[in-house]
Structure formats: structure tokens, C-alpha cells
Amino acid sequence: MNRLHVSLPGLSLKNPIMPVSGTCGFGEELSKLYDLSNLGAIIIKAATLEPRLGNPLPRVADTPSGMLNAIGLQNPGVDEIIRSKLPFLEQFSCSVIANIAGSSLEDYVETVKRITNHPRVDALELNISCPNVKEGGIAFGTDPHIAYQLTKAVKEVATKPVYVKLSPNVTDIKVIARAVEEAGADGFSLINTLLGMRMDMKTKEPLLSIKTGGLSGPAIFPVALRMVYEVSSISQLPIIAMGGVSSAHDAIELMMAGASAVGVGTANFINPWVCMDIINELPEVMDKYGIESLESLRQEIRSKRTV
């Protein structure tokens, strides 16, 4: 029996660890360091209907215990991703989750139509929460009515399970979670980055070109933990949890809060082997806390939650 195995809609994961979208490209760079087949899954860079160059520089800044980014969903567009990126991943046995973004409901639907039937895509992550685009982005994830409409429209054309990525930049994340669940979402991924800012001390102006950016890294881990706990308390849908994860302890703590799988983001920039380190350390942490298997832990935690 594989103690690390977890099952989610569309995803049978040999372990729950996956690099998150925007921190691993399409896997080429990480594959030079380790075998991607050892991952539970990989969430590839966002796909939009048309290619995007992203925001002007500067678009990254250091912060205490984290970083700010305002990349702006730079990507080659869904058709190019299908043509030149997904074939590369066919040599690996990890699951592949395609992150989908857009500026309008029609953008999302058309992008999903083009990629959902690709044999290398196991599930979709609907990005309704990116804070770094001028149109769409965070607006989709902060209005429950829009989140419902978008999720419903995507579900009508998707042939793979849809995990909706929720924004932490809301007063009550449970309201958005309920809306996307009612629209037919198969699961959640959370959290995306928190909206933040840094000032350029010389120019006295915001450091980032679009003024604000998404805060990630260890600084946001307690926020992610709280929101995973809140969403798992009102829904039985599986949660792929992310936000400041950098150790096996962090991963287990998120699963104790209600997560079914765990994404690793900013830590990949500090230690590109971090996903492998976490996978290798999980059995030791599980032994320390008397956890027989991650599936049994998941079922134990879920049975305690009130829906």
C-alpha cells in the first residue's frame, strides 16, 4: 500500500505534492533537475486564448518572508501550449492540471474547449483569482454571481474535472466557494496570492510597474491554512491547497485543515528540489504524528467537518 496516495476527481495521485501554476513553467526546467514522474501532479502555466506578453518590468519584488509578482499571465496562448508544451509532458507519469485564465467568460469557455480533450490533461484549474491582469482576473473571483456564471459556463464544455482557484482577497471566501460549488465545480484550489505593494525608496513611487502585485511565500501560509479550514468546513469538495508551503510539515498541516492535495509555489524559486524534498520527508512526518496513510488522514478530517 502506498501511504502517500490520494484520489481526487480525475486525479489518482501517487503522492499529494505538485508545483503550482506560474512557478514551474511547463515542466521543462524542473525536468532537468529531477524526474517529473515522481510528482503527484504538475499544474502548468496559465493558458489564455491568445498569447500574452505579461506586464512591463519591474514585475517582481522581494518582501520579508515572501515575494510580490505582477507577471500578468504571460504565456504563448492555448494553441501553442497544445502544439509544443503538452507533448513534452507525455514522457512523464505524473498527472497534469491545466490552468485556464481569460479576460471574459467567452475567453475562458473557448480556451477550455480547445484544451479539455487533450489526452495529457487530467484536470482543469480555473483561474478566477489572478490579481495581476487589468481585465477579468480578480473580479471573477470576488463576485459570487460572476464566479457562479463563469464556473457554470466552463463546466458545460469541460470534459475533465474543474478545480476552481479561489482568491484570498475577499471578505468571506466561503461565499465564493458556495457559489462555484453550486455551479458544478468538482473541487477547489486555494489560495491564490494576496494583493500587496512595495515602494521604490528612490523614486517614491510604487516599485512594480502596475503598482500592486500578488504576495506569496511563507508569509501567507497562516492565511492559506485558515481559508482551507473554512472552505472544508462548508463543503465536501476536495481542496488542492497552496500558499507558502515549503516543508512536509506544512503539507501535513494543510491536510489536517482539510486539504486533499498540496501545491508548492514560491519555495520552488528558493529550492527547485523542494517538491522532491517534501515527498521524501512525508513518511517521517507521518510517523511522527501517527498517520498511517494520507488517504486515512483525509477521510478522518473530512468526517469531522460539518456541511
Tab-separated table of N, CA, C and O in Angstrom, residues 148-214:
chain	number	residue	atom	x	y	z
A	148	TYR	N	-20.061	32.208	-10.182
A	148	TYR	CA	-21.045	31.160	-10.499
A	148	TYR	C	-21.233	31.043	-12.009
A	148	TYR	O	-21.184	29.937	-12.566
A	149	GLN	N	-21.467	32.179	-12.672
A	149	GLN	CA	-21.719	32.165	-14.106
A	149	GLN	C	-20.530	31.602	-14.878
A	149	GLN	O	-20.701	30.808	-15.821
A	150	LEU	N	-19.338	32.001	-14.486
A	150	LEU	CA	-18.137	31.544	-15.189
A	150	LEU	C	-17.921	30.043	-14.987
A	150	LEU	O	-17.657	29.301	-15.945
A	151	THR	N	-18.062	29.592	-13.754
A	151	THR	CA	-17.876	28.168	-13.470
A	151	THR	C	-18.906	27.329	-14.213
A	151	THR	O	-18.577	26.293	-14.806
A	152	LYS	N	-20.139	27.775	-14.207
A	152	LYS	CA	-21.217	27.042	-14.874
A	152	LYS	C	-20.952	26.947	-16.382
A	152	LYS	O	-21.115	25.875	-16.987
A	153	ALA	N	-20.535	28.055	-16.970
A	153	ALA	CA	-20.274	28.065	-18.414
A	153	ALA	C	-19.122	27.131	-18.774
A	153	ALA	O	-19.176	26.419	-19.784
A	154	VAL	N	-18.092	27.135	-17.957
A	154	VAL	CA	-16.945	26.253	-18.216
A	154	VAL	C	-17.333	24.796	-18.031
A	154	VAL	O	-16.949	23.922	-18.821
A	155	LYS	N	-18.090	24.507	-16.997
A	155	LYS	CA	-18.497	23.116	-16.750
A	155	LYS	C	-19.321	22.561	-17.911
A	155	LYS	O	-19.303	21.353	-18.172
A	156	GLU	N	-20.046	23.413	-18.601
A	156	GLU	CA	-20.877	22.935	-19.716
A	156	GLU	C	-20.049	22.458	-20.906
A	156	GLU	O	-20.543	21.684	-21.729
A	157	VAL	N	-18.788	22.908	-20.998
A	157	VAL	CA	-17.951	22.496	-22.136
A	157	VAL	C	-16.766	21.630	-21.717
A	157	VAL	O	-16.119	21.018	-22.562
A	158	ALA	N	-16.478	21.573	-20.426
A	158	ALA	CA	-15.317	20.807	-19.961
A	158	ALA	C	-15.626	19.312	-19.959
A	158	ALA	O	-16.710	18.888	-19.558
A	159	THR	N	-14.643	18.528	-20.381
A	159	THR	CA	-14.776	17.074	-20.324
A	159	THR	C	-13.890	16.490	-19.229
A	159	THR	O	-13.850	15.280	-19.062
A	160	LYS	N	-13.175	17.338	-18.510
A	160	LYS	CA	-12.322	16.927	-17.398
A	160	LYS	C	-12.788	17.654	-16.126
A	160	LYS	O	-13.415	18.725	-16.218
A	161	PRO	N	-12.478	17.101	-14.958
A	161	PRO	CA	-12.877	17.774	-13.709
A	161	PRO	C	-12.325	19.199	-13.630
A	161	PRO	O	-11.195	19.469	-14.066
A	162	VAL	N	-13.120	20.088	-13.048
A	162	VAL	CA	-12.748	21.502	-12.952
A	162	VAL	C	-12.535	21.888	-11.488
A	162	VAL	O	-13.450	21.782	-10.661
A	163	TYR	N	-11.309	22.312	-11.182
A	163	TYR	CA	-10.963	22.825	-9.846
A	163	TYR	C	-10.888	24.348	-9.956
A	163	TYR	O	-10.121	24.875	-10.762
A	164	VAL	N	-11.682	25.033	-9.166
A	164	VAL	CA	-11.732	26.495	-9.260
A	164	VAL	C	-10.776	27.099	-8.236
A	164	VAL	O	-10.862	26.803	-7.037
A	165	LYS	N	-9.863	27.928	-8.733
A	165	LYS	CA	-8.854	28.547	-7.870
A	165	LYS	C	-9.424	29.812	-7.251
A	165	LYS	O	-9.724	30.782	-7.950
A	166	LEU	N	-9.546	29.810	-5.939
A	166	LEU	CA	-10.215	30.901	-5.228
A	166	LEU	C	-9.226	31.980	-4.795
A	166	LEU	O	-8.064	31.704	-4.479
A	167	SER	N	-9.729	33.193	-4.741
A	167	SER	CA	-8.936	34.342	-4.311
A	167	SER	C	-9.029	34.534	-2.800
A	167	SER	O	-10.121	34.426	-2.229
A	168	PRO	N	-7.921	34.862	-2.147
A	168	PRO	CA	-7.983	35.211	-0.738
A	168	PRO	C	-8.382	36.661	-0.513
A	168	PRO	O	-8.617	37.078	0.628
A	169	ASN	N	-8.493	37.432	-1.616
A	169	ASN	CA	-8.757	38.868	-1.496
A	169	ASN	C	-10.256	39.153	-1.436
A	169	ASN	O	-10.812	39.920	-2.238
A	170	VAL	N	-10.909	38.473	-0.500
A	170	VAL	CA	-12.347	38.618	-0.304
A	170	VAL	C	-12.634	38.693	1.196
A	170	VAL	O	-11.812	38.276	2.020
A	171	THR	N	-13.813	39.215	1.514
A	171	THR	CA	-14.184	39.296	2.928
A	171	THR	C	-14.487	37.919	3.499
A	171	THR	O	-14.094	37.595	4.621
A	172	ASP	N	-15.216	37.104	2.725
A	172	ASP	CA	-15.600	35.773	3.191
A	172	ASP	C	-15.447	34.782	2.040
A	172	ASP	O	-16.270	34.750	1.115
A	173	ILE	N	-14.398	33.970	2.091
A	173	ILE	CA	-14.114	33.042	0.985
A	173	ILE	C	-15.199	31.975	0.873
A	173	ILE	O	-15.404	31.387	-0.194
A	174	LYS	N	-15.931	31.726	1.936
A	174	LYS	CA	-16.979	30.689	1.910
A	174	LYS	C	-18.096	31.072	0.936
A	174	LYS	O	-18.720	30.198	0.335
A	175	VAL	N	-18.365	32.353	0.789
A	175	VAL	CA	-19.417	32.800	-0.125
A	175	VAL	C	-19.060	32.427	-1.567
A	175	VAL	O	-19.898	31.922	-2.334
A	176	ILE	N	-17.818	32.661	-1.950
A	176	ILE	CA	-17.369	32.327	-3.308
A	176	ILE	C	-17.335	30.810	-3.474
A	176	ILE	O	-17.723	30.282	-4.528
A	177	ALA	N	-16.880	30.097	-2.453
A	177	ALA	CA	-16.819	28.630	-2.525
A	177	ALA	C	-18.205	28.044	-2.749
A	177	ALA	O	-18.386	27.140	-3.573
A	178	ARG	N	-19.175	28.534	-2.021
A	178	ARG	CA	-20.544	28.028	-2.195
A	178	ARG	C	-21.045	28.301	-3.620
A	178	ARG	O	-21.714	27.463	-4.226
A	179	ALA	N	-20.729	29.476	-4.150
A	179	ALA	CA	-21.207	29.845	-5.488
A	179	ALA	C	-20.645	28.910	-6.550
A	179	ALA	O	-21.387	28.429	-7.424
A	180	VAL	N	-19.340	28.638	-6.492
A	180	VAL	CA	-18.751	27.790	-7.537
A	180	VAL	C	-19.143	26.328	-7.337
A	180	VAL	O	-19.246	25.576	-8.306
A	181	GLU	N	-19.385	25.909	-6.098
A	181	GLU	CA	-19.883	24.547	-5.877
A	181	GLU	C	-21.282	24.398	-6.476
A	181	GLU	O	-21.577	23.393	-7.136
A	182	GLU	N	-22.139	25.384	-6.250
A	182	GLU	CA	-23.487	25.334	-6.821
A	182	GLU	C	-23.454	25.331	-8.355
A	182	GLU	O	-24.357	24.789	-9.000
A	183	ALA	N	-22.400	25.919	-8.918
A	183	ALA	CA	-22.268	25.958	-10.378
A	183	ALA	C	-21.723	24.656	-10.939
A	183	ALA	O	-21.640	24.506	-12.167
A	184	GLY	N	-21.339	23.737	-10.072
A	184	GLY	CA	-20.908	22.427	-10.549
A	184	GLY	C	-19.426	22.144	-10.460
A	184	GLY	O	-18.964	21.134	-11.025
A	185	ALA	N	-18.640	22.974	-9.773
A	185	ALA	CA	-17.202	22.723	-9.648
A	185	ALA	C	-16.958	21.339	-9.041
A	185	ALA	O	-17.725	20.866	-8.203
A	186	ASP	N	-15.873	20.717	-9.490
A	186	ASP	CA	-15.512	19.393	-8.963
A	186	ASP	C	-14.599	19.498	-7.747
A	186	ASP	O	-14.413	18.511	-7.026
A	187	GLY	N	-13.998	20.662	-7.544
A	187	GLY	CA	-13.105	20.861	-6.415
A	187	GLY	C	-12.608	22.289	-6.390
A	187	GLY	O	-12.949	23.103	-7.266
A	188	PHE	N	-11.824	22.587	-5.357
A	188	PHE	CA	-11.245	23.923	-5.219
A	188	PHE	C	-9.728	23.823	-5.250
A	188	PHE	O	-9.146	22.788	-4.883
A	189	SER	N	-9.070	24.904	-5.649
A	189	SER	CA	-7.664	25.085	-5.311
A	189	SER	C	-7.580	26.456	-4.656
A	189	SER	O	-8.244	27.393	-5.082
A	190	LEU	N	-6.839	26.519	-3.570
A	190	LEU	CA	-6.721	27.777	-2.844
A	190	LEU	C	-5.520	27.728	-1.902
A	190	LEU	O	-5.173	26.635	-1.450
A	191	ILE	N	-4.868	28.876	-1.753
A	191	ILE	CA	-5.303	30.196	-2.158
A	191	ILE	C	-4.387	30.752	-3.254
A	191	ILE	O	-3.258	30.265	-3.431
A	192	ASN	N	-4.881	31.735	-3.998
A	192	ASN	CA	-4.019	32.494	-4.876
A	192	ASN	C	-3.291	33.541	-4.027
A	192	ASN	O	-3.404	33.549	-2.800
A	193	THR	N	-2.578	34.430	-4.651
A	193	THR	CA	-1.770	35.401	-3.913
A	193	THR	C	-2.625	36.511	-3.302
A	193	THR	O	-3.728	36.798	-3.765
A	194	LEU	N	-2.069	37.121	-2.276
A	194	LEU	CA	-2.712	38.264	-1.619
A	194	LEU	C	-2.217	39.553	-2.254
A	194	LEU	O	-1.032	39.691	-2.569
A	195	LEU	N	-3.108	40.492	-2.442
A	195	LEU	CA	-2.738	41.745	-3.084
A	195	LEU	C	-1.839	42.581	-2.173
A	195	LEU	O	-2.162	42.808	-1.003
A	196	GLY	N	-0.684	43.006	-2.709
A	196	GLY	CA	0.268	43.783	-1.909
A	196	GLY	C	1.003	44.821	-2.734
A	196	GLY	O	0.774	44.972	-3.941
A	197	MET	N	1.912	45.543	-2.076
A	197	MET	CA	2.639	46.630	-2.742
A	197	MET	C	3.974	46.867	-2.029
A	197	MET	O	4.094	46.623	-0.823
A	198	ARG	N	4.977	47.355	-2.793
A	198	ARG	CA	6.203	47.880	-2.217
A	198	ARG	C	6.512	49.217	-2.887
A	198	ARG	O	6.154	49.451	-4.051
A	199	MET	N	7.184	50.090	-2.158
A	199	MET	CA	7.551	51.405	-2.695
A	199	MET	C	9.020	51.435	-3.075
A	199	MET	O	9.870	50.830	-2.396
A	200	ASP	N	9.336	52.134	-4.161
A	200	ASP	CA	10.716	52.390	-4.551
A	200	ASP	C	11.205	53.580	-3.729
A	200	ASP	O	10.691	54.695	-3.871
A	201	MET	N	12.189	53.374	-2.861
A	201	MET	CA	12.618	54.409	-1.923
A	201	MET	C	13.282	55.599	-2.625
A	201	MET	O	13.315	56.700	-2.086
A	202	LYS	N	13.794	55.379	-3.840
A	202	LYS	CA	14.451	56.469	-4.566
A	202	LYS	C	13.450	57.318	-5.341
A	202	LYS	O	13.523	58.543	-5.348
A	203	THR	N	12.511	56.671	-6.005
A	203	THR	CA	11.547	57.423	-6.828
A	203	THR	C	10.304	57.836	-6.044
A	203	THR	O	9.526	58.671	-6.506
A	204	LYS	N	10.125	57.201	-4.867
A	204	LYS	CA	8.935	57.460	-4.038
A	204	LYS	C	7.650	57.028	-4.738
A	204	LYS	O	6.560	57.537	-4.449
A	205	GLU	N	7.772	56.101	-5.680
A	205	GLU	CA	6.638	55.562	-6.420
A	205	GLU	C	6.540	54.061	-6.161
A	205	GLU	O	7.512	53.424	-5.739
A	206	PRO	N	5.376	53.461	-6.430
A	206	PRO	CA	5.282	52.008	-6.294
A	206	PRO	C	6.362	51.314	-7.125
A	206	PRO	O	6.647	51.715	-8.255
A	207	LEU	N	6.951	50.267	-6.572
A	207	LEU	CA	8.069	49.586	-7.215
A	207	LEU	C	7.639	48.825	-8.468
A	207	LEU	O	8.346	48.834	-9.480
A	208	LEU	N	6.490	48.148	-8.396
A	208	LEU	CA	6.035	47.350	-9.527
A	208	LEU	C	5.406	48.236	-10.601
A	208	LEU	O	4.773	49.251	-10.283
A	209	SER	N	5.534	47.828	-11.842
A	209	SER	CA	5.063	48.656	-12.960
A	209	SER	C	3.554	48.893	-12.912
A	209	SER	O	3.082	49.948	-13.345
A	210	ILE	N	2.785	47.907	-12.406
A	210	ILE	CA	1.333	48.111	-12.310
A	210	ILE	C	0.921	48.431	-10.865
A	210	ILE	O	-0.237	48.295	-10.496
A	211	LYS	N	1.913	48.844	-10.086
A	211	LYS	CA	1.742	49.329	-8.710
A	211	LYS	C	1.516	48.201	-7.693
A	211	LYS	O	2.160	48.168	-6.666
A	212	THR	N	0.584	47.313	-7.929
A	212	THR	CA	0.319	46.236	-6.964
A	212	THR	C	0.700	44.891	-7.564
A	212	THR	O	0.823	44.738	-8.775
A	213	GLY	N	0.871	43.923	-6.669
A	213	GLY	CA	1.211	42.570	-7.118
A	213	GLY	C	0.692	41.543	-6.138
A	213	GLY	O	0.078	41.877	-5.113
A	214	GLY	N	0.927	40.289	-6.453
A	214	GLY	CA	0.449	39.193	-5.618
A	214	GLY	C	1.520	38.733	-4.641
A	214	GLY	O	2.624	38.351	-5.037
